[in-house]
Coordinates of N, CA and C in Angstrom, one line a residue:
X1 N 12.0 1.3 -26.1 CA 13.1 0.4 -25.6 C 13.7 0.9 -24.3
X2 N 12.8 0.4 -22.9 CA 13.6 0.5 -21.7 C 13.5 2.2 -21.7
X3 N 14.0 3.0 -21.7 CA 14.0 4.3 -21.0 C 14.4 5.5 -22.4
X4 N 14.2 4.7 -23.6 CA 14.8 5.7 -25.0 C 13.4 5.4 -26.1
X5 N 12.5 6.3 -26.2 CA 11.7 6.2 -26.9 C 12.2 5.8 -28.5
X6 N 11.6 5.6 -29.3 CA 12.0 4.7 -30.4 C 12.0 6.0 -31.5
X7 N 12.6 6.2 -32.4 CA 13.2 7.3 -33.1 C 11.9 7.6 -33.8
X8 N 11.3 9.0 -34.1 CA 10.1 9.3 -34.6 C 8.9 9.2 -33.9
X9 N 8.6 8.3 -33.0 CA 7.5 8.1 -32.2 C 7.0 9.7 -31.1
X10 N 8.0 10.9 -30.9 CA 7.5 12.3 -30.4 C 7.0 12.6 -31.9
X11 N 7.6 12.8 -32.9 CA 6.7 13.5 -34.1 C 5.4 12.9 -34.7
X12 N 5.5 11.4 -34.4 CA 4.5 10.8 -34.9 C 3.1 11.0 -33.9
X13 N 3.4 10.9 -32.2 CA 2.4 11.7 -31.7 C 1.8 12.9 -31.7
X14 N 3.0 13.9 -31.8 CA 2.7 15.5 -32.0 C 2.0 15.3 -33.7
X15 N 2.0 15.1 -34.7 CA 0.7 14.5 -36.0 C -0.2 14.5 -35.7
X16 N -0.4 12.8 -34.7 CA -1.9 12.7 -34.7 C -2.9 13.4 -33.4
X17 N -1.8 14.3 -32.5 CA -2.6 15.6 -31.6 C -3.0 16.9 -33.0
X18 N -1.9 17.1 -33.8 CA -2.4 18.2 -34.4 C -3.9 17.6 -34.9
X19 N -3.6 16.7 -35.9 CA -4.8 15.9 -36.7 C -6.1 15.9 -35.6
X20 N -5.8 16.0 -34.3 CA -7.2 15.6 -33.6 C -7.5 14.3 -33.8
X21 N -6.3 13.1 -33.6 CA -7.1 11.3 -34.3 C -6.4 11.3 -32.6
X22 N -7.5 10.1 -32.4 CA -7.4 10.0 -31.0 C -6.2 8.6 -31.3
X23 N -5.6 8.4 -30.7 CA -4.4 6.5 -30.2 C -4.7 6.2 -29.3
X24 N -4.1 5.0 -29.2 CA -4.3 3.7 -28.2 C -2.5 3.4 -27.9
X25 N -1.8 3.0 -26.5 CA -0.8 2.5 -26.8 C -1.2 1.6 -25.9
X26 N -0.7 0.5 -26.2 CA -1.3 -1.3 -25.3 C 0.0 -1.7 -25.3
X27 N 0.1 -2.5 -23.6 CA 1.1 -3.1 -23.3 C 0.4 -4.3 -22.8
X28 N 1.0 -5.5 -22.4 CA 0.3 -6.6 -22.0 C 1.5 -6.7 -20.7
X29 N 1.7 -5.6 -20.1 CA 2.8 -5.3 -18.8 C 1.5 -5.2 -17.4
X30 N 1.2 -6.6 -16.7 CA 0.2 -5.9 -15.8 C 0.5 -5.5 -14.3
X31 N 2.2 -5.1 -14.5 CA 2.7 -4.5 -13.5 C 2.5 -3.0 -13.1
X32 N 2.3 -2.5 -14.1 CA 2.1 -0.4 -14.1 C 0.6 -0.9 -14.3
X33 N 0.6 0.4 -13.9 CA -1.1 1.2 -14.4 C -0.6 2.6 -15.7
X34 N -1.6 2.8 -15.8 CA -1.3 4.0 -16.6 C -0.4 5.1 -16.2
X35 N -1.1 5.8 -15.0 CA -0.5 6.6 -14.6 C 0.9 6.2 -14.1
X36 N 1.8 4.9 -14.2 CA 2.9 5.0 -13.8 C 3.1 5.3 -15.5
X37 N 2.6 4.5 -16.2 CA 3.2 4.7 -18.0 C 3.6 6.5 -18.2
X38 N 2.3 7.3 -17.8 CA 2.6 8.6 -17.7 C 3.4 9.0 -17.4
X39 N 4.1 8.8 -16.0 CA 4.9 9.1 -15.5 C 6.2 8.7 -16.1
X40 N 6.3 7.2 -16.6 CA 7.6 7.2 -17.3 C 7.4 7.7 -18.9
X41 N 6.8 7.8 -19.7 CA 7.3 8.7 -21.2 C 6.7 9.7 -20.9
X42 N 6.5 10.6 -20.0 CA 7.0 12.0 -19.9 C 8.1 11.9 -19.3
X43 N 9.1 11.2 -18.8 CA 10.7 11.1 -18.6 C 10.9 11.0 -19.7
X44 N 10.9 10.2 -20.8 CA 11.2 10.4 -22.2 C 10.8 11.7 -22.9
X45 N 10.5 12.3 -22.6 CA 9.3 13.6 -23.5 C 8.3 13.6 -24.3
X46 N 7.4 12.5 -23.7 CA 6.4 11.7 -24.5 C 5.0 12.7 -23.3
X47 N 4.4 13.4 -24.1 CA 3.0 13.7 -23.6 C 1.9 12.8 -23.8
X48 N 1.7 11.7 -23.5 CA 0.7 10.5 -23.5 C -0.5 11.0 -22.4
X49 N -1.4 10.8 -22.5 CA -2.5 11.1 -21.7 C -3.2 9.6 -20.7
X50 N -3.2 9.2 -19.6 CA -3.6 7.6 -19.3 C -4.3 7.4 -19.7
X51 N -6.0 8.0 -19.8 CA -7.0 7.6 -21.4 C -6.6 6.8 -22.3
X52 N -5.2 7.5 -22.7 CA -4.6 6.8 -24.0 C -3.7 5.3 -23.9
X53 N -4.0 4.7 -22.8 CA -2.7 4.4 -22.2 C -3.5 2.6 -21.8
X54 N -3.7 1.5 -22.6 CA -4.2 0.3 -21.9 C -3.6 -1.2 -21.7
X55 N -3.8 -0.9 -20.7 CA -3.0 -2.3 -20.5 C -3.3 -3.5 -20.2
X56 N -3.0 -4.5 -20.1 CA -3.5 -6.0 -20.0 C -4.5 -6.3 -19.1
X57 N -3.8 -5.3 -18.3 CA -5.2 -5.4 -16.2 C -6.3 -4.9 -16.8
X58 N -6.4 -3.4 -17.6 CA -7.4 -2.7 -17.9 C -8.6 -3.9 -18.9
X59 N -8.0 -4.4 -19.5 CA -8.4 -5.5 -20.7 C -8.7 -6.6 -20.1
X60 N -8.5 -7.2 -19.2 CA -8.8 -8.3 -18.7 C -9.7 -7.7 -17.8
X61 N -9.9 -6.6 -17.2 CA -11.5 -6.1 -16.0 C -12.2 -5.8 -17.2
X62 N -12.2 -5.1 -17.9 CA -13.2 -4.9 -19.2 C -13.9 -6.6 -19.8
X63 N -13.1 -7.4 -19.9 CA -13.4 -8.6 -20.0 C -14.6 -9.0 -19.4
X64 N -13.9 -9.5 -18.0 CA -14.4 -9.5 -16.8 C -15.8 -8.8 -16.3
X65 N -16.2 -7.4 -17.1 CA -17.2 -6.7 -16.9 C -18.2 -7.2 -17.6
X66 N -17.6 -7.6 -18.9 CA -18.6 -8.1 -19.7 C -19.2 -9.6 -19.3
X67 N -18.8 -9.7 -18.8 CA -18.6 -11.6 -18.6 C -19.4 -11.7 -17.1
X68 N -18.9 -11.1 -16.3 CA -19.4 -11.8 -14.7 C -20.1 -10.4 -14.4
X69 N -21.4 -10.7 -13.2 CA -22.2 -10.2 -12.4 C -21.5 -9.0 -11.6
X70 N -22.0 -8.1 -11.6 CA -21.6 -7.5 -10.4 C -21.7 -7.9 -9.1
X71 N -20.3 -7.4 -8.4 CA -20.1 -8.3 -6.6 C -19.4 -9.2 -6.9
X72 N -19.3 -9.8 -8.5 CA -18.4 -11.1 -8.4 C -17.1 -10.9 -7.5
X73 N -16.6 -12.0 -6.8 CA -14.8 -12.3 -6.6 C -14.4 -12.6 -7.3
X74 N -13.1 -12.3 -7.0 CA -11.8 -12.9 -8.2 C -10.6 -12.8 -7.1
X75 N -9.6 -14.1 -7.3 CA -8.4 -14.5 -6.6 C -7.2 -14.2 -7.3
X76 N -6.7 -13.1 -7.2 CA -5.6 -12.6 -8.0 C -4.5 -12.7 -7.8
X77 N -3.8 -13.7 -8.9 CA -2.1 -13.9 -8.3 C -1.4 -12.9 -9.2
X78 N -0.8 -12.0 -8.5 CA -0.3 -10.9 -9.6 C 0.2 -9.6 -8.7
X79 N 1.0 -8.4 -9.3 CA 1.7 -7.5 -8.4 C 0.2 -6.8 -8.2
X80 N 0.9 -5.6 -7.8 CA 0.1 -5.1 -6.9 C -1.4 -3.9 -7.8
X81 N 0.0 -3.5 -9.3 CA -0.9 -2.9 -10.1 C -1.9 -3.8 -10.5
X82 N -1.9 -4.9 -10.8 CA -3.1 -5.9 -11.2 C -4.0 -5.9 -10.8
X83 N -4.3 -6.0 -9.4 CA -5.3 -5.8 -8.5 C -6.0 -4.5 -8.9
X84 N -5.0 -3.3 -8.3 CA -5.7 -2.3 -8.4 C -6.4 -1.7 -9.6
X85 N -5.9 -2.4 -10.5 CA -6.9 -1.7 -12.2 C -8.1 -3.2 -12.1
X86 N -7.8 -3.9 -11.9 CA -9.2 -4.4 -11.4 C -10.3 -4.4 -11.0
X87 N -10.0 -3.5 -10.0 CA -10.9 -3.5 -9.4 C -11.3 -2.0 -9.0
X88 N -10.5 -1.2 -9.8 CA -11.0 -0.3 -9.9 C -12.2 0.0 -10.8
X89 N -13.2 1.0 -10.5 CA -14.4 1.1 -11.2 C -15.5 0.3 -11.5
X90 N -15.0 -0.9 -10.0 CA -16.5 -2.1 -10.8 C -17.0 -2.6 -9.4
X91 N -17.7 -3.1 -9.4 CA -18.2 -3.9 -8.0 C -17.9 -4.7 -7.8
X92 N -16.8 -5.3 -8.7 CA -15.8 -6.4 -7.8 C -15.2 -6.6 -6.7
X93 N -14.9 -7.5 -6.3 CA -13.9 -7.8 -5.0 C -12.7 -8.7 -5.0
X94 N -11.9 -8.2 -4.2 CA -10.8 -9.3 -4.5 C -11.0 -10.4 -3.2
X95 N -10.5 -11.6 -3.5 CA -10.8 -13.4 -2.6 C -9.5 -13.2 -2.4
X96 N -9.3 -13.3 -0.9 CA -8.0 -13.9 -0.3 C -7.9 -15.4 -0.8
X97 N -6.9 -16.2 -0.6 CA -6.6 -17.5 -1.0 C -7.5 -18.6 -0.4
X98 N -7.8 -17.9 0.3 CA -8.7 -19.1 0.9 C -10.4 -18.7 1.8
X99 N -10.6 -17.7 0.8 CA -11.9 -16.9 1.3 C -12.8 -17.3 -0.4
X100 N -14.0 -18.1 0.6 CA -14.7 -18.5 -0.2 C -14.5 -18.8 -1.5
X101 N -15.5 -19.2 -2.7 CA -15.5 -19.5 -4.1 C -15.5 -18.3 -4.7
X102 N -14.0 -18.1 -5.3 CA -14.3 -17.2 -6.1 C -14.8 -17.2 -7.8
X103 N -15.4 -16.3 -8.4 CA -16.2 -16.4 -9.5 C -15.1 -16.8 -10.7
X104 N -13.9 -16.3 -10.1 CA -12.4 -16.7 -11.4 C -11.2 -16.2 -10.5
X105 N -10.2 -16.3 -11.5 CA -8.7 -16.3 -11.0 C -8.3 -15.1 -12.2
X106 N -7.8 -14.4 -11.9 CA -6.5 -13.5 -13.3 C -5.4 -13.8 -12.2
X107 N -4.3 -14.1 -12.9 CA -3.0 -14.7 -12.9 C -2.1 -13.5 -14.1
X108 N -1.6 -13.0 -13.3 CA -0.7 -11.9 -14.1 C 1.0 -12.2 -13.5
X109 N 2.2 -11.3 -14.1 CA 3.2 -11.8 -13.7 C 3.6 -11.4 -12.0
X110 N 3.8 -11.8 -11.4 CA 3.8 -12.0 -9.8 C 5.6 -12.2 -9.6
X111 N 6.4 -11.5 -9.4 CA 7.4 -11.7 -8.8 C 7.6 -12.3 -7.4
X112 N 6.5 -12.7 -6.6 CA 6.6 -13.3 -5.3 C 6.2 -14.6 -5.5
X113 N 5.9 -15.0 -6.8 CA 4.5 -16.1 -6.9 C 5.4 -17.3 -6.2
X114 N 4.4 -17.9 -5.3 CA 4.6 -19.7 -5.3 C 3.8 -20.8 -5.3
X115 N 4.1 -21.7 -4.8 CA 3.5 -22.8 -5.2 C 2.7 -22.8 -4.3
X116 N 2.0 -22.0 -3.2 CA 1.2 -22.0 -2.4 C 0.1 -20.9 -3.0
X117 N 0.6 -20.3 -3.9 CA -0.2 -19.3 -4.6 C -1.2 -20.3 -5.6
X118 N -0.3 -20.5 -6.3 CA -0.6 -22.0 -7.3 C -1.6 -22.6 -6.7
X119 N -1.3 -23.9 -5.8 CA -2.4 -24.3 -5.1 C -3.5 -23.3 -4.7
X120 N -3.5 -23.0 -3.9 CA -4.6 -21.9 -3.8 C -5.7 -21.2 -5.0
X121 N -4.5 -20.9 -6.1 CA -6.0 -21.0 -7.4 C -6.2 -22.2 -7.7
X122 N -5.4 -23.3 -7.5 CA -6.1 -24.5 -8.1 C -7.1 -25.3 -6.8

């Protein structure tokens, strides 16, 4: 909740490190990357590892990997973390708005978005 980890959630991780069980925490936030996640619950006193850590960008390029060719483009309306988990680790590329056909669109939440963005994937 915002900047107060939720009551139990440090003992319930310190568990499954003793246990040796690996977790997953998933957000569908495709504003951070992991390492910002890291960065914020260790402000809370959360030792999360980014491995551990997936989020909507990471899931939608994993998608994307499975699905399209390497070299594909993609026209991304979305902050700035979106892009970069993207297109990190693949042979992707990102399409300016008006650079050639791209192979798809991810549309994530975009605080600058307009209707010239819009147009442009459409």
């Amino acid at each position: 909740r915002g900047t107060e980890p939720l009551p139990g959630v440090a003992d319930l991780l310190a568990a499954l490190e003793i246990r040796k069980r690996r977790y997953m925490l998933a957000t569908n936030n495709s504003m951070s990357t992991p390492k910002s996640y890291v960065k914020k619950l260790a402000e809370m006193g959360l030792l999360v590892p980014a491995a551990a850590i997936l989020t909507s960008a990471l899931a939608t390029r994993d998608y994307l990997l499975r699905e399209f060719e390497p070299g594909a483009g993609f026209y991304v309306i979305g902050m700035p973390a979106l892009s970069e988990q993207l297109f990190a680790e693949t042979a992707f590329h990102p399409l300016g708005a008006l650079e050639g056909n791209p192979s798809g669109i991810v549309i994530g939440l975009d605080k600058a978005f307009t209707y010239d963005k819009l147009l442009a994937a459409h």
